Amino acid sequence: MARTQDQRVRREQAERDKAIAGLISDRFPAVAGIVIRMKYYQKLSFSPVLMERTAHFYPDGYAYFHMACMTQECVDGGFDLTPMIASLVKQRKKSGTGKLKCKAVNGSLSADHASIFYEIVVQYT
Ligand SMILES: [Zn+2]
């Protein structure tokens, strides 16, 4: 029950964050589209690659590039790719790659419980 409420609160927070972030067309007017490919790794798993995901973003979408952490016990974790995208667009670069650890600071989870490798491709108008 409490968990359901937590999820609702977090979903509402995400909606607020999206509204604050604004639209891609406003924040990055030169961008025609963004593709994020990521591989999600979880440390406790037997198989190192847990998930691969590709997400597409268009100018009429929100400039909100937060990817959730898939670890069930992880609260308020995730990966915020907004600074990387802002930096790519500023330099008008077409792509960039990197690695991020889950940002959650959580007593029962190790600091490196989850990480992603990401590849960002930016298309310009
Ligand atoms: Zn996490």
Tab-separated table of C-alpha atoms and ligand atoms in Angstrom:
chain	number	residue	atom	x	y	z
A	1	MET	CA	0.000	0.000	0.000
A	2	ALA	CA	2.713	2.442	1.005
A	3	ARG	CA	4.664	1.359	-2.042
A	4	THR	CA	1.765	2.179	-4.366
A	5	GLN	CA	1.568	5.623	-2.834
A	6	ASP	CA	5.325	6.098	-3.224
A	7	GLN	CA	5.046	5.216	-6.880
A	8	ARG	CA	2.218	7.677	-7.334
A	9	VAL	CA	4.204	10.429	-5.604
A	10	ARG	CA	7.243	9.668	-7.759
A	11	ARG	CA	5.158	9.675	-10.933
A	12	GLU	CA	3.732	13.064	-9.999
A	13	GLN	CA	7.225	14.346	-9.285
A	14	ALA	CA	8.347	13.139	-12.717
A	15	GLU	CA	5.410	14.970	-14.308
A	16	ARG	CA	6.435	18.163	-12.512
A	17	ASP	CA	10.063	17.695	-13.559
A	18	LYS	CA	8.971	17.290	-17.181
A	19	ALA	CA	6.906	20.457	-17.037
A	20	ILE	CA	9.889	22.348	-15.596
A	21	ALA	CA	12.240	20.925	-18.246
A	22	GLY	CA	9.993	22.253	-21.018
A	23	LEU	CA	9.855	21.097	-24.606
A	24	ILE	CA	12.844	20.057	-26.690
A	25	SER	CA	11.825	22.585	-29.369
A	26	ASP	CA	12.132	25.396	-26.794
A	27	ARG	CA	15.254	24.259	-25.001
A	28	PHE	CA	17.151	22.913	-28.037
A	29	PRO	CA	15.640	24.683	-31.090
A	30	ALA	CA	18.316	23.319	-33.454
A	31	VAL	CA	17.523	19.691	-32.638
A	32	ALA	CA	15.377	17.607	-35.010
A	33	GLY	CA	15.621	14.412	-33.013
A	34	ILE	CA	17.567	12.531	-30.359
A	35	VAL	CA	18.153	8.798	-30.084
A	36	ILE	CA	19.444	7.284	-26.851
A	37	ARG	CA	20.690	3.706	-26.911
A	38	MET	CA	21.565	2.242	-23.563
A	39	LYS	CA	22.694	-0.980	-21.989
A	40	TYR	CA	21.661	-1.404	-18.425
A	41	TYR	CA	23.854	-3.406	-16.056
A	42	GLN	CA	22.964	-4.649	-12.631
A	43	LYS	CA	25.679	-5.903	-10.330
A	44	LEU	CA	23.761	-8.644	-8.543
A	45	SER	CA	22.671	-10.329	-11.716
A	46	PHE	CA	24.291	-13.494	-13.087
A	47	SER	CA	24.179	-12.211	-16.602
A	48	PRO	CA	25.908	-8.846	-16.869
A	49	VAL	CA	23.706	-7.298	-19.549
A	50	LEU	CA	20.228	-6.968	-18.173
A	51	MET	CA	18.564	-4.808	-20.711
A	52	GLU	CA	19.132	-2.902	-23.892
A	53	ARG	CA	16.891	-0.050	-24.712
A	54	THR	CA	16.520	2.560	-27.428
A	55	ALA	CA	14.530	5.713	-26.804
A	56	HIS	CA	13.581	8.313	-29.412
A	57	PHE	CA	12.901	11.954	-28.641
A	58	TYR	CA	11.321	14.560	-30.924
A	59	PRO	CA	11.064	18.374	-30.760
A	60	ASP	CA	7.485	18.254	-29.448
A	61	GLY	CA	8.541	16.015	-26.533
A	62	TYR	CA	9.791	17.067	-23.130
A	63	ALA	CA	13.482	17.872	-22.662
A	64	TYR	CA	13.505	15.337	-19.854
A	65	PHE	CA	16.072	12.589	-20.277
A	66	HIS	CA	15.828	10.672	-17.064
A	67	MET	CA	16.087	6.883	-17.286
A	68	ALA	CA	14.755	4.819	-14.408
A	69	CYS	CA	16.861	2.342	-12.448
A	70	MET	CA	15.504	-1.182	-12.817
A	71	THR	CA	16.674	-2.366	-9.401
A	72	GLN	CA	13.536	-3.116	-7.440
A	73	GLU	CA	14.871	-1.936	-4.071
A	74	CYS	CA	16.266	1.255	-5.577
A	75	VAL	CA	14.347	4.332	-4.481
A	76	ASP	CA	14.804	7.657	-6.263
A	77	GLY	CA	17.564	6.234	-8.430
A	78	GLY	CA	18.074	6.558	-12.130
A	79	PHE	CA	20.263	8.142	-14.739
A	80	ASP	CA	19.949	11.729	-15.873
A	81	LEU	CA	21.318	12.190	-19.390
A	82	THR	CA	20.239	15.826	-19.643
A	83	PRO	CA	23.719	17.312	-18.938
A	84	MET	CA	25.304	15.094	-21.628
A	85	ILE	CA	22.680	16.045	-24.186
A	86	ALA	CA	22.936	19.743	-23.341
A	87	SER	CA	26.707	19.545	-23.764
A	88	LEU	CA	26.481	17.708	-27.122
A	89	VAL	CA	23.976	20.210	-28.494
A	90	LYS	CA	26.037	23.163	-27.270
A	91	GLN	CA	29.050	21.849	-29.195
A	92	ARG	CA	26.781	20.759	-32.056
A	93	LYS	CA	28.176	17.256	-31.866
A	94	LYS	CA	26.309	14.445	-33.576
A	95	SER	CA	26.998	11.723	-31.039
A	96	GLY	CA	28.525	10.867	-27.716
A	97	THR	CA	28.984	7.847	-25.493
A	98	GLY	CA	29.654	7.324	-21.840
A	99	LYS	CA	28.902	5.494	-18.664
A	100	LEU	CA	26.816	6.494	-15.680
A	101	LYS	CA	26.202	4.986	-12.273
A	102	CYS	CA	22.794	5.026	-10.682
A	103	LYS	CA	22.500	8.288	-8.772
A	104	ALA	CA	20.695	6.752	-5.797
A	105	VAL	CA	22.311	6.999	-2.396
A	106	ASN	CA	20.739	4.137	-0.567
A	107	GLY	CA	21.926	2.390	2.576
A	108	SER	CA	21.068	-1.156	1.537
A	109	LEU	CA	22.356	-0.889	-2.032
A	110	SER	CA	25.994	-0.679	-3.050
A	111	ALA	CA	27.053	2.526	-4.784
A	112	ASP	CA	27.626	0.580	-8.005
A	113	HIS	CA	24.489	-1.592	-7.927
A	114	ALA	CA	23.499	-0.432	-11.396
A	115	SER	CA	25.077	1.414	-14.287
A	116	ILE	CA	24.431	2.195	-17.927
A	117	PHE	CA	26.492	2.531	-21.059
A	118	TYR	CA	24.824	5.068	-23.295
A	119	GLU	CA	25.151	6.259	-26.834
A	120	ILE	CA	23.418	9.484	-27.787
A	121	VAL	CA	22.821	10.487	-31.398
A	122	VAL	CA	21.589	13.999	-32.122
A	123	GLN	CA	20.051	15.062	-35.417
A	124	TYR	CA	19.942	18.757	-36.233
A	125	THR	CA	17.483	20.701	-38.328
B	1	ZN	ZN	19.511	2.335	-8.722
